[in-house]
XYZ file of C-alpha atoms in Angstrom:
547
model
C 42.599 -72.541 -40.651
C 41.637 -69.199 -39.355
C 43.036 -67.748 -36.192
C 41.200 -65.429 -33.914
C 43.006 -62.604 -32.187
C 42.039 -61.539 -28.730
C 40.979 -57.932 -28.545
C 42.967 -55.869 -26.046
C 41.327 -55.281 -22.706
C 40.395 -51.611 -22.328
C 42.371 -49.827 -19.621
C 40.412 -48.556 -16.704
C 40.372 -44.842 -16.288
C 41.429 -43.642 -12.838
C 38.876 -41.964 -10.673
C 38.749 -38.189 -10.843
C 39.900 -36.395 -7.691
C 37.185 -35.274 -5.337
C 38.043 -31.626 -5.916
C 37.610 -32.022 -9.674
C 34.216 -33.636 -9.161
C 33.102 -30.740 -6.983
C 34.387 -28.270 -9.567
C 32.573 -30.059 -12.383
C 29.379 -30.190 -10.334
C 29.552 -26.457 -9.536
C 30.453 -25.499 -13.098
C 27.532 -27.476 -14.491
C 25.114 -25.496 -12.353
C 26.742 -22.086 -11.910
C 28.956 -21.694 -14.987
C 31.933 -20.755 -12.823
C 34.578 -22.045 -15.249
C 33.420 -19.988 -18.211
C 33.051 -16.915 -16.007
C 36.517 -17.368 -14.506
C 38.074 -18.086 -17.894
C 36.698 -14.830 -19.252
C 37.966 -12.719 -16.344
C 41.127 -14.403 -15.033
C 43.251 -12.765 -17.708
C 41.578 -9.362 -17.457
C 44.173 -6.612 -17.615
C 44.623 -4.035 -14.867
C 46.972 -1.039 -15.266
C 49.742 -0.537 -12.748
C 50.196 2.835 -11.023
C 50.695 3.746 -7.374
C 47.665 6.066 -7.303
C 45.371 3.135 -8.125
C 46.298 1.614 -4.759
C 44.115 4.240 -3.045
C 41.012 2.399 -4.195
C 42.454 -0.879 -2.921
C 43.099 0.670 0.489
C 39.408 1.613 0.611
C 38.385 -1.967 -0.124
C 40.813 -3.552 2.327
C 39.973 -1.127 5.129
C 36.274 -1.867 4.579
C 36.938 -5.616 4.838
C 38.872 -5.071 8.080
C 36.026 -2.939 9.473
C 33.531 -5.708 8.706
C 35.678 -8.467 10.233
C 36.460 -6.579 13.440
C 32.883 -5.307 13.687
C 31.521 -8.854 13.662
C 33.826 -9.731 16.565
C 32.818 -6.668 18.588
C 29.121 -7.315 17.972
C 29.414 -10.601 19.884
C 30.187 -8.759 23.138
C 28.533 -5.338 22.835
C 25.206 -4.752 24.625
C 23.156 -2.074 22.778
C 21.070 -1.012 25.762
C 20.563 2.281 27.595
C 19.423 0.511 30.741
C 21.385 1.843 33.722
C 23.485 -0.449 35.911
C 26.163 -0.092 38.571
C 29.533 -1.021 37.144
C 31.398 -3.800 38.973
C 33.892 -4.829 36.298
C 37.662 -5.067 36.403
C 38.363 -1.366 35.735
C 38.673 -0.184 39.320
C 38.295 3.624 38.830
C 34.785 3.080 37.401
C 33.542 0.598 39.972
C 30.320 1.763 41.615
C 29.575 4.337 38.908
C 26.068 4.331 37.401
C 26.265 3.900 33.625
C 24.377 2.414 30.700
C 24.839 -1.207 29.697
C 26.303 0.007 26.399
C 29.111 1.849 28.169
C 29.683 -1.014 30.624
C 29.967 -3.543 27.783
C 32.472 -1.257 26.047
C 34.600 -1.302 29.214
C 34.267 -5.099 29.350
C 35.422 -5.386 25.744
C 38.383 -3.131 26.511
C 39.540 -4.830 29.735
C 37.986 -8.302 30.032
C 37.513 -9.740 26.514
C 40.656 -11.378 25.174
C 42.015 -9.121 22.440
C 38.990 -6.863 22.785
C 40.876 -3.591 23.166
C 43.130 -4.341 20.192
C 40.128 -5.243 18.027
C 38.359 -2.050 19.135
C 41.432 -0.034 18.183
C 41.785 -1.805 14.812
C 38.076 -1.262 14.126
C 38.247 2.461 14.883
C 41.514 3.087 13.039
C 40.442 1.104 9.973
C 37.172 3.077 9.898
C 39.106 6.353 9.905
C 41.519 5.100 7.235
C 38.538 3.897 5.195
C 37.100 7.412 5.083
C 40.527 8.946 4.415
C 41.174 6.500 1.576
C 37.755 7.172 0.022
C 38.412 10.904 0.112
C 41.869 10.580 -1.478
C 40.558 8.047 -4.003
C 37.814 10.468 -5.031
C 40.387 13.248 -5.273
C 42.450 11.088 -7.626
C 39.396 10.329 -9.770
C 38.352 13.999 -9.785
C 41.696 15.575 -10.626
C 42.411 12.958 -13.322
C 39.006 13.349 -14.933
C 38.277 9.636 -14.466
C 34.630 10.453 -13.704
C 33.843 11.253 -17.333
C 31.667 9.072 -19.544
C 31.026 6.182 -18.996
C 31.869 6.412 -15.266
C 29.389 9.012 -14.000
C 27.250 6.359 -12.284
C 30.310 4.826 -10.657
C 31.233 8.294 -9.379
C 27.820 8.496 -7.726
C 28.372 5.049 -6.198
C 31.671 6.231 -4.727
C 30.142 9.476 -3.488
C 27.298 7.557 -1.809
C 29.853 5.253 -0.189
C 31.677 8.298 1.172
C 28.452 9.747 2.545
C 27.402 6.438 4.122
C 30.890 5.977 5.592
C 30.573 9.351 7.326
C 27.201 8.493 8.860
C 28.353 4.986 9.719
C 31.229 6.557 11.621
C 28.824 8.906 13.395
C 26.587 6.045 14.539
C 29.632 3.908 15.376
C 31.449 6.216 17.750
C 28.113 7.084 19.387
C 27.486 3.488 20.477
C 29.796 3.414 23.568
C 27.647 6.171 25.143
C 30.695 7.815 26.694
C 30.991 11.507 27.453
C 32.390 12.416 24.019
C 29.905 10.434 21.942
C 26.974 11.601 24.057
C 27.983 15.184 23.416
C 28.056 14.475 19.679
C 24.575 12.949 19.789
C 23.353 15.981 21.733
C 24.801 18.250 19.022
C 23.017 16.209 16.332
C 19.759 16.439 18.279
C 20.064 20.224 18.482
C 20.671 20.415 14.728
C 17.564 18.305 14.073
C 15.453 20.521 16.334
C 16.568 23.572 14.325
C 14.774 22.288 11.206
C 11.632 24.422 10.801
C 8.202 22.836 11.309
C 9.277 19.185 11.160
C 12.324 19.337 13.462
C 10.500 18.291 16.613
C 8.764 15.439 14.782
C 12.084 14.178 13.407
C 13.615 14.348 16.869
C 10.788 12.360 18.461
C 10.887 9.819 15.623
C 14.640 9.255 15.947
C 15.071 9.405 19.724
C 11.695 7.965 20.684
C 11.114 10.720 23.228
C 12.901 13.520 25.006
C 16.699 13.430 24.838
C 18.410 11.107 25.532
C 15.508 8.671 25.784
C 16.005 4.902 25.845
C 15.953 4.034 22.137
C 18.792 5.942 20.493
C 21.607 3.435 21.213
C 19.586 0.353 20.099
C 18.501 2.199 16.959
C 22.024 3.386 16.208
C 23.210 -0.191 16.728
C 20.819 -1.573 14.115
C 21.704 1.232 11.700
C 25.447 0.803 12.303
C 25.788 -2.984 12.097
C 22.980 -3.896 9.699
C 21.446 -1.144 7.590
C 24.395 1.010 6.529
C 26.971 -1.823 6.123
C 24.469 -3.786 4.039
C 23.916 -0.854 1.687
C 27.655 -0.160 1.541
C 28.456 -3.786 0.750
C 26.008 -3.695 -2.148
C 27.515 -0.444 -3.418
C 31.056 -1.836 -3.170
C 30.059 -4.862 -5.257
C 28.283 -2.666 -7.811
C 31.279 -0.313 -7.891
C 33.704 -3.178 -8.607
C 31.399 -4.668 -11.248
C 31.331 -1.348 -13.097
C 35.120 -1.043 -12.816
C 35.457 -4.446 -14.491
C 32.768 -3.692 -17.055
C 34.063 -0.254 -18.056
C 37.733 -1.332 -17.672
C 40.157 0.669 -15.596
C 41.484 4.045 -16.655
C 45.192 4.307 -17.411
C 47.609 7.167 -17.939
C 48.730 8.418 -21.321
C 51.790 6.790 -22.813
C 53.079 4.969 -25.898
C 50.609 2.319 -27.028
C 47.846 3.473 -24.675
C 44.572 4.619 -26.180
C 40.908 4.847 -25.280
C 40.410 1.451 -26.929
C 42.850 -0.689 -24.929
C 44.236 -1.298 -21.432
C 47.950 -1.727 -20.792
C 48.813 -3.522 -17.577
C 49.055 -6.880 -15.822
C 46.632 -9.841 -15.959
C 44.335 -10.366 -12.988
C 45.733 -13.858 -12.411
C 48.342 -14.535 -11.279
C 50.225 -11.226 -11.203
C 47.622 -8.707 -10.045
C 45.977 -11.154 -7.626
C 49.310 -11.922 -5.978
C 50.167 -8.237 -5.607
C 46.680 -7.383 -4.325
C 46.778 -10.204 -1.775
C 50.148 -9.079 -0.476
C 48.976 -5.483 -0.323
C 45.914 -6.510 1.724
C 48.081 -8.085 4.400
C 50.394 -5.076 4.306
C 47.442 -2.721 4.927
C 46.147 -5.013 7.674
C 49.584 -5.100 9.296
C 50.026 -1.323 9.207
C 46.567 -0.731 10.713
C 47.233 -3.358 13.398
C 50.580 -1.725 14.222
C 48.961 1.702 14.516
C 46.168 0.264 16.680
C 48.654 -1.465 18.953
C 50.780 1.628 19.530
C 48.451 4.668 19.234
C 45.439 4.884 21.525
C 42.206 6.200 20.067
C 38.902 6.860 21.797
C 39.879 5.898 25.388
C 36.324 5.813 26.729
C 37.490 4.858 30.230
C 39.192 8.255 30.584
C 36.106 10.267 29.639
C 33.523 8.327 31.634
C 29.822 7.788 30.867
C 27.733 10.523 29.282
C 26.285 13.132 31.631
C 24.944 16.473 30.364
C 26.493 18.359 33.282
C 30.038 17.127 32.586
C 30.595 18.209 28.990
C 34.192 19.322 28.454
C 35.215 22.083 26.049
C 37.580 19.847 24.060
C 34.782 17.655 22.741
C 35.552 17.370 19.016
C 34.010 15.124 16.342
C 36.105 12.880 14.130
C 37.922 14.769 11.394
C 35.477 13.875 8.610
C 32.611 15.545 10.520
C 34.711 18.396 11.857
C 33.706 20.670 8.975
C 30.027 20.380 9.970
C 30.790 21.742 13.429
C 33.065 24.318 11.842
C 30.154 25.638 9.793
C 28.140 26.039 12.998
C 30.968 27.879 14.737
C 31.453 30.156 11.743
C 27.823 31.220 11.674
C 26.821 34.059 14.005
C 24.059 33.184 16.454
C 21.266 34.958 14.584
C 17.651 34.271 15.494
C 14.312 35.525 14.250
C 11.164 35.294 16.304
C 8.247 35.300 13.892
C 4.629 36.038 14.869
C 3.207 33.241 16.945
C 6.337 32.904 19.071
C 8.175 30.575 16.669
C 11.977 31.001 16.611
C 14.080 30.537 13.484
C 17.639 29.675 14.557
C 19.803 30.783 11.632
C 22.896 29.806 13.617
C 21.990 26.211 12.785
C 19.705 26.591 9.763
C 22.362 28.129 7.512
C 25.042 25.503 8.343
C 22.423 22.791 7.832
C 21.887 24.157 4.320
C 25.594 24.652 3.485
C 26.637 21.232 4.832
C 24.726 19.152 2.244
C 25.408 21.765 -0.437
C 29.170 21.207 -0.130
C 28.588 17.472 -0.559
C 26.068 17.785 -3.400
C 28.535 19.900 -5.398
C 30.864 16.882 -5.424
C 28.118 14.539 -6.614
C 26.828 16.637 -9.512
C 30.161 17.896 -10.865
C 30.594 15.164 -13.543
C 27.198 16.057 -14.989
C 28.010 19.775 -14.792
C 31.249 19.326 -16.733
C 29.508 17.091 -19.287
C 26.943 19.865 -19.817
C 29.670 22.482 -20.193
C 31.740 20.471 -22.680
C 28.902 18.682 -24.530
C 31.342 15.782 -24.816
C 29.559 12.434 -25.238
C 32.617 10.339 -26.068
C 33.985 7.599 -23.816
C 37.197 8.472 -21.976
C 39.570 5.810 -20.640
C 42.773 7.879 -20.533
C 43.295 9.681 -17.227
C 44.243 13.338 -17.538
C 47.109 15.022 -15.778
C 45.692 17.682 -13.416
C 47.857 20.385 -15.014
C 46.105 19.792 -18.348
C 42.710 20.701 -16.836
C 43.589 23.928 -14.966
C 40.042 25.139 -14.288
C 38.842 21.806 -12.924
C 41.980 21.452 -10.805
C 41.486 24.965 -9.454
C 37.870 24.216 -8.530
C 38.938 21.070 -6.698
C 41.608 22.905 -4.723
C 39.102 25.685 -3.929
C 36.677 23.109 -2.478
C 39.454 21.546 -0.417
C 40.406 25.003 0.846
C 36.837 25.696 1.995
C 36.780 22.278 3.648
C 40.063 22.957 5.451
C 38.863 26.375 6.670
C 35.733 24.831 8.172
C 37.854 22.086 9.718
C 40.025 24.718 11.413
C 36.898 26.559 12.573
C 35.545 23.321 14.056
C 38.525 23.227 16.403
C 38.978 26.956 16.970
C 39.177 26.461 20.742
C 41.896 23.804 20.400
C 43.885 26.040 18.040
C 43.502 28.977 20.431
C 44.703 27.017 23.476
C 47.630 25.234 21.838
C 48.955 28.237 19.887
C 48.058 30.923 22.430
C 45.799 32.765 19.990
C 42.540 34.633 20.355
C 39.552 32.402 19.653
C 37.652 35.426 18.294
C 40.517 36.210 15.905
C 40.529 32.596 14.648
C 36.760 32.640 14.197
C 36.796 35.877 12.194
C 39.756 34.693 10.129
C 37.795 31.551 9.215
C 34.618 33.543 8.485
C 36.449 35.742 6.008
C 38.679 32.952 4.747
C 35.709 30.720 3.913
C 34.755 33.167 1.151
C 38.145 34.644 0.194
C 40.674 31.799 0.392
C 38.911 29.443 -2.083
C 38.954 32.212 -4.710
C 42.638 32.934 -4.122
C 43.630 29.254 -4.200
C 41.592 28.759 -7.384
C 43.449 31.555 -9.153
C 46.835 30.433 -7.829
C 46.245 26.779 -8.747
C 45.196 27.629 -12.279
C 48.273 29.813 -12.737
C 50.485 26.993 -11.462
C 48.857 24.517 -13.873
C 49.402 26.890 -16.788
C 53.028 27.322 -15.738
C 53.501 23.557 -15.706
C 51.949 23.357 -19.171
C 54.464 25.932 -20.413
C 57.294 23.915 -18.881
C 56.064 20.757 -20.623
C 55.875 22.657 -23.908
C 59.427 23.914 -23.516
C 60.636 20.454 -22.540
C 59.113 18.896 -25.659
C 60.531 21.563 -27.994
C 63.948 22.100 -26.423
C 64.571 18.960 -24.384
C 65.731 18.499 -20.830
C 68.292 20.865 -19.268
C 71.668 19.163 -18.731
C 73.557 21.921 -16.878
C 76.320 21.807 -19.519
C 77.370 25.199 -20.889
C 78.640 25.304 -24.482
C 80.360 28.126 -26.308
C 79.410 28.547 -29.951
C 81.953 29.564 -32.627
C 80.672 33.133 -32.699
C 81.186 33.462 -28.930
C 77.653 32.889 -27.622
C 77.265 30.726 -24.513
C 74.274 28.406 -24.425
C 73.081 25.551 -22.210
C 72.998 22.156 -23.883
C 69.625 20.448 -23.744
C 69.121 16.705 -23.933
C 66.301 15.784 -26.351
C 63.437 13.762 -24.945
C 62.743 10.291 -26.234
C 59.821 9.729 -28.577
C 57.899 8.029 -25.770
C 58.416 10.961 -23.393
C 57.342 13.452 -26.048
C 54.221 11.418 -26.760
C 53.304 11.242 -23.069
C 53.569 15.017 -22.697
C 51.534 15.766 -25.817
C 48.943 12.951 -25.831
C 46.266 14.954 -24.040
C 43.416 16.544 -25.947
C 42.851 20.284 -26.017
C 39.205 21.225 -26.447
C 38.371 24.245 -28.543
C 36.266 26.831 -26.700
C 32.578 26.852 -27.559
C 31.094 29.580 -29.746
C 27.585 30.999 -29.905
C 27.664 31.025 -33.699
C 26.452 33.757 -36.057
C 23.822 36.181 -34.811
C 21.562 35.393 -37.815
C 20.806 32.196 -39.729
C 21.225 31.623 -43.481
C 17.911 33.435 -44.118
C 18.990 36.543 -42.252
C 16.657 35.845 -39.360
C 18.061 36.622 -35.932
C 18.856 33.437 -34.040
C 17.409 32.980 -30.577
C 19.943 31.819 -28.039
C 18.674 30.889 -24.602
C 20.267 32.505 -21.530
C 21.264 28.999 -20.343
C 23.190 28.378 -23.551
C 24.916 31.752 -23.234
C 25.915 30.800 -19.689
C 27.223 27.428 -20.879
C 29.375 29.017 -23.588
C 30.751 31.548 -21.140
C 31.691 28.830 -18.645
C 33.148 26.750 -21.477
C 35.441 29.609 -22.418
C 36.536 29.779 -18.805
C 37.529 26.116 -19.076
C 39.110 26.092 -22.543
C 39.597 29.725 -23.566
C 42.777 31.472 -24.576
C 43.870 32.120 -20.998
C 42.814 28.696 -19.694
C 45.238 26.431 -21.573
C 48.634 26.601 -23.257
C 48.686 25.315 -26.858
C 50.536 22.038 -27.303
C 53.664 22.101 -29.471
C 52.999 20.962 -33.013
C 55.081 18.575 -35.090
C 56.085 21.471 -37.356
C 57.412 23.493 -34.399
C 59.434 20.540 -33.171
C 60.921 19.892 -36.595
C 61.814 23.557 -37.035
C 63.708 23.641 -33.726
C 65.323 20.209 -33.984
C 66.682 21.025 -37.433
C 68.420 24.182 -36.162
C 72.021 24.689 -35.132
C 72.053 21.557 -32.930
C 72.541 23.052 -29.488
C 68.924 22.330 -28.501
């Protein structure tokens, strides 16, 4: 008699959570899981100087968030009205709707003044952070292949941030911003032949017209932020694609990245740092007043004060104008060439273009087509470091010239003396700072060489058996010695023999001769200190032991 066994009833599988269903649905259509899996464990190096780039990103996010809030209440119109708001000293004053809405934001909108302050301060910090971030990239040589395009992205972001700031602080149409717009209009009119056409195209008529504030509004809240947002995304994509640079050290090469994974460590630190940056900016905005438009009043051409100064990042443009003598040429036909504005208009973009093209200039000088992922110490590139300091010196001189009247009043100095000091200093001081910086870098290289060979000074004096007194040095660890000697030292370029193997005189172009000469200035005998060799270290370390 056969017996039949009852098959076990299959257990019912529990329903998947709703969140898992959504994740599966999204992954099936967007491939999010595979993308996240490939990038969640991406390694990022850890160094305080890398936080400068994060400050740029976080300040930009804060600018966008606060700007959206302000846009809800700002009226971009130059139509004139009689103010009847809550700020009593301005009641009954004729002003544009743009200025009146700025007063309403400051005094009537809940949290409006704080948001205005946060927006302005974060914009300034954004530009400051970009400038310091670019300085870090420049002095460390992090712009070299394959990051030249990313350098151009960062430079374009810096340029757009400057013009976004110009259009932004012009929107309230107060006395200070109106004076700045008037200055810009005068600079446009100084452009030969097409200046008047550009002015009519931008302003829509004679200054101030009725279109400049609405046009600036569209440019400020839509055009420039949209381009900048795209550049920020492209910049971050290239950072991820090329991997981040890291500093020399044991185990660090051009083929790896030593650091922390993106999730969870780096993401947690970055999130905390964002709120820290937001908190610091909010604290500054709550305690330090900036751009008090209610003190200055609406723009009127007959009430321009002498202390009208642009924001710091545009101060060097006004400084160039104040440095230039008021030269004019009247050519046949009655046309006037205003060199007092034409020359600054040429130097202003030139100073910026030099920053943009430098990576390609150095690549041409070195003829180095390798990829570089190790950041250099500034002392190990003395010529480049000197050029960077020289540019900063010229920038600082023009910044001082842009506020020569403020310097004269506050320090009881002659404004003519300050102007002439800046005129001479613009040409002399960059050369002096270049030479001094390069000498300092070479001195630091010598100190590193001595430290590797002889160790670190301990301050302990030892008497040898034959009576000599010496200072005991503590040897560096192998890791410290590697860090100080890991940098490459490029051999200076040579023109080669004057004739080829057939005895025919070689033709060398003047451009190639110039390149070799510049290359020797970068890597010649007087431009770098030779690194200590292993043989030198062994010879010293095997001596009498007091080193």
